mmCIF file of C-alpha atoms in Angstrom:
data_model
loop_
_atom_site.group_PDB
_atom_site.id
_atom_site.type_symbol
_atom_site.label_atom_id
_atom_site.label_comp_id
_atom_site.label_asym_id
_atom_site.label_seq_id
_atom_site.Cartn_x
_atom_site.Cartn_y
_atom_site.Cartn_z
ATOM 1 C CA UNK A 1 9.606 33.613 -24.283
ATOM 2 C CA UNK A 2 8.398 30.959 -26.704
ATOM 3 C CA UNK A 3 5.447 31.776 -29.548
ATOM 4 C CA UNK A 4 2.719 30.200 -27.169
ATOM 5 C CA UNK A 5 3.423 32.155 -24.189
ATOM 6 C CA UNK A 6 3.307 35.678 -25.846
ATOM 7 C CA UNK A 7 0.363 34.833 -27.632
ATOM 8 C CA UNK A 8 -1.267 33.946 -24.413
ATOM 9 C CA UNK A 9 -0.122 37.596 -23.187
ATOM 10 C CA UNK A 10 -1.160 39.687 -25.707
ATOM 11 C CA UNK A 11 -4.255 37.197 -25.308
ATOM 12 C CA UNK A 12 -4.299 36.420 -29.655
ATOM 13 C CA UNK A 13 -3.609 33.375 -31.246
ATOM 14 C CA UNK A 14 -0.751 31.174 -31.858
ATOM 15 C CA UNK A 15 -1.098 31.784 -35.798
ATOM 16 C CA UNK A 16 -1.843 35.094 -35.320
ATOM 17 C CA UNK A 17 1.672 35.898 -33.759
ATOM 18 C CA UNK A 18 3.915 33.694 -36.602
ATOM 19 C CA UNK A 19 1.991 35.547 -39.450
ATOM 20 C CA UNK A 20 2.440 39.450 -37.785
ATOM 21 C CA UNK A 21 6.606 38.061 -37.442
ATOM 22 C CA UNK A 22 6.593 36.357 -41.457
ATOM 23 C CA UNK A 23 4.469 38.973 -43.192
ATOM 24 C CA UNK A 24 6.202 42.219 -41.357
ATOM 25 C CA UNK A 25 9.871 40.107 -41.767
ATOM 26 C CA UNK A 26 10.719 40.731 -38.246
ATOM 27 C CA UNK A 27 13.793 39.681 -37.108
ATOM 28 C CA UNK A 28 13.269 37.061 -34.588
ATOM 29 C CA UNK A 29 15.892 34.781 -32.692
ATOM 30 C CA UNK A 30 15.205 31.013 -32.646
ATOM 31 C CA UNK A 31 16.174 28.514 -30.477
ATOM 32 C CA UNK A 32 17.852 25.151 -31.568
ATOM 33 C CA UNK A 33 14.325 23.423 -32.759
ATOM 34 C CA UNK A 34 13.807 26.763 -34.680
ATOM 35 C CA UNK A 35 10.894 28.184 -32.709
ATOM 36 C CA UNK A 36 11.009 31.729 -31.655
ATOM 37 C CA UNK A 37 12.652 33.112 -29.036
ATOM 38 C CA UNK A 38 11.379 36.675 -28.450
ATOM 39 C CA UNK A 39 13.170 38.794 -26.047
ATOM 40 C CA UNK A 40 11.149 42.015 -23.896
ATOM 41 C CA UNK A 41 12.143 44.364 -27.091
ATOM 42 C CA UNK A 42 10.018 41.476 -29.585
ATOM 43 C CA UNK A 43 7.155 41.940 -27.018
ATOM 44 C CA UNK A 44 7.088 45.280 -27.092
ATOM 45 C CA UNK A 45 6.849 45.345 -30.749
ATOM 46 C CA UNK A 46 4.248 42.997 -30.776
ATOM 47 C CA UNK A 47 2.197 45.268 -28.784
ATOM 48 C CA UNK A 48 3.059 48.576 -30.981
ATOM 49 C CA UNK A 49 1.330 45.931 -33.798
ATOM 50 C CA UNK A 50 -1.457 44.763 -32.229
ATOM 51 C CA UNK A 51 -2.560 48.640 -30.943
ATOM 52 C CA UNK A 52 -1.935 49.796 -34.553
ATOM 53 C CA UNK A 53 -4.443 46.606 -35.540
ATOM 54 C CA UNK A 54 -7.025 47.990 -33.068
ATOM 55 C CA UNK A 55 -6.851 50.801 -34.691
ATOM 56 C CA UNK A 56 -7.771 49.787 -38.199
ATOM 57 C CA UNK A 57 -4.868 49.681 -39.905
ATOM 58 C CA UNK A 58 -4.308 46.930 -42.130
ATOM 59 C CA UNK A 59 -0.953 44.195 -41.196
ATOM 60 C CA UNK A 60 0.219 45.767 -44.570
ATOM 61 C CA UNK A 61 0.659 49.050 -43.594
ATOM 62 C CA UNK A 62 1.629 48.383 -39.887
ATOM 63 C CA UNK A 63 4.797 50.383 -39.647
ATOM 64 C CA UNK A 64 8.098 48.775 -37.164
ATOM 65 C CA UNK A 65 11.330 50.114 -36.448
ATOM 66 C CA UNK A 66 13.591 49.875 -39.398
ATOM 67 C CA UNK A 67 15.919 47.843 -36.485
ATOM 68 C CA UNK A 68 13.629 44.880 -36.053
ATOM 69 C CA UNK A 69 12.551 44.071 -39.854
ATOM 70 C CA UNK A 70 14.617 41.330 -40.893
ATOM 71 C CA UNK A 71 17.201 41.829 -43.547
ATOM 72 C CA UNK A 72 17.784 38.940 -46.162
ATOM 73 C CA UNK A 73 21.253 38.218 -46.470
ATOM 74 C CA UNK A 74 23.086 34.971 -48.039
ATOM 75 C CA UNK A 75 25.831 33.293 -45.833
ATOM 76 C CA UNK A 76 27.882 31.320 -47.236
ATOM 77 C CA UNK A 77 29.689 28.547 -45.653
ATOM 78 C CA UNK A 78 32.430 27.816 -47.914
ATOM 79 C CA UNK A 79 34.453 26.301 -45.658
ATOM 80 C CA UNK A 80 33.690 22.797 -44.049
ATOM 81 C CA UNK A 81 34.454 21.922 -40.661
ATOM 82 C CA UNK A 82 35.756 18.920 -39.717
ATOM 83 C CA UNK A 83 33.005 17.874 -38.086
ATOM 84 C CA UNK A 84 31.104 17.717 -40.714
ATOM 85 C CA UNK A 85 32.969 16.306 -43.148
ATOM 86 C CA UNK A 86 33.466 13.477 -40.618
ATOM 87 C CA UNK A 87 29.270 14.016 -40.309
ATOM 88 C CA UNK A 88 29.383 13.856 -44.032
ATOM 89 C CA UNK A 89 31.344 10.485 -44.307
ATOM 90 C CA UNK A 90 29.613 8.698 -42.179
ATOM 91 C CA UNK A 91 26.366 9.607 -43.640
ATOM 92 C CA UNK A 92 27.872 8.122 -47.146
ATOM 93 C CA UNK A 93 28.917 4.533 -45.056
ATOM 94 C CA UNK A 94 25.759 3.946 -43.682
ATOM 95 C CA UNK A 95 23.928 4.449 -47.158
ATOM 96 C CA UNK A 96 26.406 2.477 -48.438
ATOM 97 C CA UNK A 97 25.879 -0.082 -46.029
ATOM 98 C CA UNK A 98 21.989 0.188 -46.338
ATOM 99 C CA UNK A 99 22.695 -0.562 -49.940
ATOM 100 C CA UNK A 100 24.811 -3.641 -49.826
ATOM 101 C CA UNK A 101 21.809 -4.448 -46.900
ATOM 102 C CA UNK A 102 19.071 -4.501 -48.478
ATOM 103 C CA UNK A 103 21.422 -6.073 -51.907
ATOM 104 C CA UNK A 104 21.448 -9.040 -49.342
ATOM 105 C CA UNK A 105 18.238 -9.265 -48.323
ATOM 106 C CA UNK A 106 16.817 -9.454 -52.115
ATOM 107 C CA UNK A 107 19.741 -11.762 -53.064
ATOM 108 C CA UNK A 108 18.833 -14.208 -50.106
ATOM 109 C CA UNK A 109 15.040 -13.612 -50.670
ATOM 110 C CA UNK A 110 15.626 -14.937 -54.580
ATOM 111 C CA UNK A 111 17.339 -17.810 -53.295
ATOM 112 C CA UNK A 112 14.395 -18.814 -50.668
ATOM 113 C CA UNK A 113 11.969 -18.269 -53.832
ATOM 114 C CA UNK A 114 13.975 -20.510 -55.930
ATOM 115 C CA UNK A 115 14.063 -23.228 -53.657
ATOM 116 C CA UNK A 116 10.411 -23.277 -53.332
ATOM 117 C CA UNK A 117 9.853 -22.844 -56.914
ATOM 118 C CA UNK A 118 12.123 -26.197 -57.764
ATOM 119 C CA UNK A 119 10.384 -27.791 -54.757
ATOM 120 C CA UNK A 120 7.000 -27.230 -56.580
ATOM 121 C CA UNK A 121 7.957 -28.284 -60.034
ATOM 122 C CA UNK A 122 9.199 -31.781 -58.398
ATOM 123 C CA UNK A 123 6.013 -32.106 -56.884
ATOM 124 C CA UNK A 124 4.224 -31.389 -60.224
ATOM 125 C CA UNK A 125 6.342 -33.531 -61.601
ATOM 126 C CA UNK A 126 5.586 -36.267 -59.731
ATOM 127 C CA UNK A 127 1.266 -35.639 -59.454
ATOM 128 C CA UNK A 128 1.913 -35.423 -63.512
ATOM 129 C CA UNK A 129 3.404 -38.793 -63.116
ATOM 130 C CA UNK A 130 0.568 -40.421 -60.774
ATOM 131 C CA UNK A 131 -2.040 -38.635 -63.160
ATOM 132 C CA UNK A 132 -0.909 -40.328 -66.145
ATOM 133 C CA UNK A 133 -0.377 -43.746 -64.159
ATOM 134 C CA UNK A 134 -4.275 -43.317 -63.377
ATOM 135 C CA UNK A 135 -4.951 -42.424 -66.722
ATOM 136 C CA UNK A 136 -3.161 -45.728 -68.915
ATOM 137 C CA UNK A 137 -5.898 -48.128 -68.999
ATOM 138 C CA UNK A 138 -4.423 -51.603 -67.384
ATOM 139 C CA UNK A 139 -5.847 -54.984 -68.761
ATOM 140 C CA UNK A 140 -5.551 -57.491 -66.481
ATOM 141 C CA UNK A 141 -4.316 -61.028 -67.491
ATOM 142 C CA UNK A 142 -7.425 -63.108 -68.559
ATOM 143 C CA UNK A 143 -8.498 -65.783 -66.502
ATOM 144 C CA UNK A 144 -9.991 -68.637 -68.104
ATOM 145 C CA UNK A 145 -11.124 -70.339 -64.657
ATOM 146 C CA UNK A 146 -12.572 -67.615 -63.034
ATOM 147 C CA UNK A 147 -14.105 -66.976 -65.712
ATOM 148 C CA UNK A 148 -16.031 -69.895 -66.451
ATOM 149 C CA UNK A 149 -16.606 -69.915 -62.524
ATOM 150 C CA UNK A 150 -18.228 -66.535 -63.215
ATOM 151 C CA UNK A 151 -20.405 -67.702 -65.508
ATOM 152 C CA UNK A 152 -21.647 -70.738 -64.042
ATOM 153 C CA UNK A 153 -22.522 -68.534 -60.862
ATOM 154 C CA UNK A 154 -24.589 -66.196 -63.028
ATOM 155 C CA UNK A 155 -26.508 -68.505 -65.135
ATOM 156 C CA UNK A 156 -30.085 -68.943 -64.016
ATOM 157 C CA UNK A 157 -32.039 -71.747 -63.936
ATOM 158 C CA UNK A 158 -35.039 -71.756 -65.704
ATOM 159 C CA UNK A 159 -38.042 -71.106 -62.832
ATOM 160 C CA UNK A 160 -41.103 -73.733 -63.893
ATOM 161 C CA UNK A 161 -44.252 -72.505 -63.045
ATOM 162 C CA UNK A 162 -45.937 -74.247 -59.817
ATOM 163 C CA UNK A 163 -48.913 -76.049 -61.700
ATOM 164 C CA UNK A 164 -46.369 -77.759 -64.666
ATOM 165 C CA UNK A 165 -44.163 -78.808 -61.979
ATOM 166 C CA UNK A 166 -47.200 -80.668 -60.175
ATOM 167 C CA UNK A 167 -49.110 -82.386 -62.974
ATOM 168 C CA UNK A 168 -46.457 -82.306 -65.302
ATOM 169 C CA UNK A 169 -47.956 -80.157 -68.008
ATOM 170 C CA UNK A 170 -46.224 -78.855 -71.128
ATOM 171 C CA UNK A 171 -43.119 -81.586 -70.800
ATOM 172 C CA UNK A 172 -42.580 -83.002 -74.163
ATOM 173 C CA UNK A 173 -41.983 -86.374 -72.613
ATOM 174 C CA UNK A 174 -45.056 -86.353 -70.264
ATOM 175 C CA UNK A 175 -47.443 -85.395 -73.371
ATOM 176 C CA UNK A 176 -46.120 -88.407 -75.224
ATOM 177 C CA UNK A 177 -47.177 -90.618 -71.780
ATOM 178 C CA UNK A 178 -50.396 -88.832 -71.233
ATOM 179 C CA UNK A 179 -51.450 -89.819 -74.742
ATOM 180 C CA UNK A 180 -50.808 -93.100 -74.457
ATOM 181 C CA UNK A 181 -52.418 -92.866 -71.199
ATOM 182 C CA UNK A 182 -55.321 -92.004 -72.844
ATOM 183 C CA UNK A 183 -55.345 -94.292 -75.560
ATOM 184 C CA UNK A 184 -55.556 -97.471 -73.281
#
């Protein structure tokens, strides 16, 4: 029976029944995920704890069969299989091949980078070299004809007022007549 199922028997909590089996070091089978496997004998157990808990005595001083407390013992596994030394080569291959991998990737990725980056400086190069076109004043060639066209286009002519141009007034030749004029 799994942890879940004998907690829901002796009606306690999951928690509850993996703290009574690591604080009184019982000696529990477990399957291949490492979850417990208690057998009719764990159960049993398990109930001899929880009565003594209903009691009032403290988890502490709960008191098991010496057969069911788990013992701490060392194995040693000096000798490999061959399994896993097969286990323990391939394991080495693909890290080595991860390696070299992602030593690729980066290479190509620095190569991609560089590309753009010389892409870039030819294009700075070249706004540099339109900038400083834009930038060198350019005289043009002077023009002597158009530009005595220009000026004959923009020279006014002198506006007379409306009376002057009527009677004549203020024109030093027409003063010189109009005193004669006035002499006869």
């Amino acid at each position: 029976m799994n942890t879940s199922a004998v907690a829901r028997l002796l009606n306690v909590s999951h928690s509850t029944i993996q703290r009574w089996v690591s604080q009184l070091n019982m000696e529990v089978e477990r399957n291949q995920l490492g979850h417990y496997q208690f057998s009719e004998e764990d159960i049993a157990l398990l109930r001899k704890i929880q009565n003594q808990l209903n009691e009032g005595i403290i988890l502490q001083k709960v008191s098991i069969s010496e057969s069911k407390i788990r013992k701490a013992t060392v194995q040693k596994h000096t000798e490999m299989t061959k399994e896993h030394e097969q286990l323990l080569e391939r394991i080495v291959r693909l890290e080595n091949g991860l390696k070299t991998k992602a030593d690729d990737v980066v290479s190509y990725q620095l190569l991609q980078h560089r590309s753009e980056m010389e892409e870039m400086h030819k294009f700075v190069k070249k706004l540099e070299a339109r900038i400083e076109a834009l930038e060198t004043p350019t005289i043009p060639p002077f023009d002597y004809f158009i530009a005595a066209e220009e000026a004959a286009v923009t020279k006014k002519t002198k506006k007379r007022p409306f009376m002057k141009t009527i009677f004549g007034i203020g024109r030093k030749d027409d003063s010189t007549s109009w005193s004669t004029a006035d002499s006869d």
